[in-house]
Coordinates of C-alpha atoms in Angstrom, one line a residue:
M99 CA 133.7 5.9 20.0
T100 CA 130.5 5.8 18.0
D101 CA 128.3 2.7 17.9
Y102 CA 129.5 1.9 14.3
S103 CA 133.1 2.2 15.4
K104 CA 132.5 -0.4 18.1
R105 CA 130.7 -2.7 15.6
Q106 CA 133.6 -2.2 13.1
L107 CA 136.1 -3.2 15.8
K108 CA 134.1 -6.3 16.6
A109 CA 134.0 -7.3 12.9
L110 CA 137.8 -6.8 12.8
D111 CA 138.1 -8.9 15.9
R112 CA 136.0 -11.7 14.3
I113 CA 138.2 -11.6 11.2
S114 CA 141.3 -12.1 13.5
K115 CA 139.5 -15.0 15.2
K116 CA 138.7 -16.6 11.9
I117 CA 142.3 -16.2 10.8
S118 CA 143.6 -18.0 14.0
D119 CA 140.9 -20.7 13.5
A120 CA 142.2 -21.3 10.0
E121 CA 145.8 -21.4 11.2
S122 CA 144.8 -24.2 13.6
H123 CA 143.1 -26.1 10.8
F124 CA 146.4 -25.7 8.8
A125 CA 148.2 -27.4 11.6
R126 CA 145.8 -30.3 11.3
I127 CA 146.6 -30.6 7.6
E128 CA 150.3 -30.4 8.2
D129 CA 150.0 -33.1 11.0
S130 CA 148.0 -35.5 8.8
V131 CA 149.5 -38.5 7.0
P132 CA 151.5 -37.4 3.9
D133 CA 149.7 -37.8 0.6
R134 CA 146.3 -37.9 2.4
R135 CA 144.4 -34.7 2.4
H136 CA 142.6 -33.7 5.6
R137 CA 139.3 -32.9 4.0
T138 CA 137.5 -31.7 7.2
A139 CA 140.3 -29.2 8.0
Q140 CA 140.2 -28.0 4.3
H141 CA 136.4 -27.6 4.5
E142 CA 136.8 -25.6 7.8
I143 CA 139.4 -23.3 6.2
I144 CA 137.1 -22.6 3.3
K145 CA 134.3 -21.7 5.8
D146 CA 136.8 -19.4 7.6
I147 CA 137.6 -17.6 4.4
K148 CA 133.9 -17.1 3.6
S149 CA 133.5 -15.7 7.1
I150 CA 136.4 -13.4 6.6
L151 CA 134.8 -12.0 3.5
K152 CA 131.4 -11.6 5.3
H153 CA 133.0 -9.6 8.2
A154 CA 135.1 -7.6 5.8
R155 CA 132.0 -6.4 4.1
K156 CA 130.6 -5.4 7.5
V157 CA 133.8 -3.4 8.1
G158 CA 133.3 -1.6 4.8
E159 CA 129.7 -0.9 5.5
Y160 CA 130.4 0.5 9.0
D161 CA 133.3 2.6 7.6
A162 CA 130.9 4.3 5.1
K163 CA 128.4 4.9 8.0
I164 CA 131.2 6.4 10.2
D165 CA 132.2 8.7 7.4
A166 CA 128.6 9.8 6.9
K167 CA 128.3 10.6 10.6
A168 CA 131.7 12.3 10.8
D169 CA 130.2 15.7 10.3
E170 CA 127.7 15.2 13.1
S171 CA 130.0 14.0 15.8
E172 CA 133.7 13.8 16.4
Y173 CA 135.3 10.5 15.6
I174 CA 138.7 9.9 17.0
Y175 CA 140.8 6.7 16.8
V176 CA 142.0 5.6 20.2
E177 CA 145.6 4.2 20.3
D178 CA 144.1 0.8 21.3
V179 CA 142.1 0.7 18.1
E180 CA 145.2 1.4 16.1
N181 CA 147.1 -1.4 17.8
V182 CA 144.2 -3.8 17.1
I183 CA 144.3 -2.9 13.4
K184 CA 148.1 -3.3 13.2
D185 CA 147.9 -6.7 14.8
F186 CA 145.1 -7.6 12.4
E187 CA 147.1 -6.5 9.4
K188 CA 150.1 -8.8 10.5
E189 CA 147.7 -11.8 11.0
F190 CA 146.2 -11.3 7.6
K191 CA 149.6 -11.2 5.9
V192 CA 150.8 -14.3 7.7
F193 CA 147.5 -16.1 6.8
N194 CA 147.8 -15.2 3.1
N195 CA 151.4 -16.4 3.1
I196 CA 150.4 -19.8 4.6
L197 CA 147.7 -20.1 1.9
D198 CA 150.2 -19.4 -0.9
K199 CA 152.6 -22.0 0.4
L200 CA 150.1 -24.9 0.5
S201 CA 151.1 -27.8 -1.7
D202 CA 148.8 -29.0 -4.3
T203 CA 148.2 -32.3 -2.5
D204 CA 147.7 -30.9 1.0
G205 CA 145.5 -28.0 0.0
Y206 CA 143.8 -29.1 -3.2
D207 CA 140.2 -28.1 -2.1
I208 CA 141.4 -24.8 -0.6
K209 CA 143.4 -23.9 -3.8
R210 CA 140.5 -24.8 -6.0
Y211 CA 138.1 -22.8 -3.9
R212 CA 140.5 -19.8 -4.0
E213 CA 140.8 -20.0 -7.8
E214 CA 137.0 -20.2 -8.3
H215 CA 135.8 -17.7 -5.7
H216 CA 138.5 -15.2 -4.9
S217 CA 136.9 -14.6 -1.5
L218 CA 140.1 -13.6 0.3
E219 CA 141.1 -11.2 -2.4
K220 CA 137.6 -9.6 -2.3
A221 CA 138.0 -9.3 1.5
K222 CA 141.4 -7.6 1.1
E223 CA 139.9 -5.1 -1.3
V224 CA 137.0 -4.3 1.0
L225 CA 139.3 -3.8 4.0
A226 CA 141.7 -1.7 1.9
K227 CA 138.9 0.5 0.8
A228 CA 137.8 0.9 4.5
G229 CA 141.4 1.8 5.3
K230 CA 141.9 -1.2 7.6
L231 CA 144.5 -3.1 5.5
N232 CA 147.5 -1.6 3.7

């Protein structure tokens, strides 16, 4: 695997970690007192979404560099890489479903952030262009 391939895999791994971090923050929101928003957890989820977008851009950049070097050296996906990407796709879908199901009171700041910034949608577009998300 080329150096860019390893970097791309690390970026995908970081996205998966940020998704799992966000899911643990969702648990904090769900466990909090009803009708009281858990502002710290919401803030952390927003930071996780920003980080997902940042690492998605890296995946896209590395994908372009891998394509540019494809003529120079052979690039072959290993089965392990494909499994990581499949797991990542599942996590991303679950995360998106959780975001969609947030109630207005529980996730007010998160919903407002998503409406204003579209970070997760941009990350999905970048990853889809890089061929890492279907």
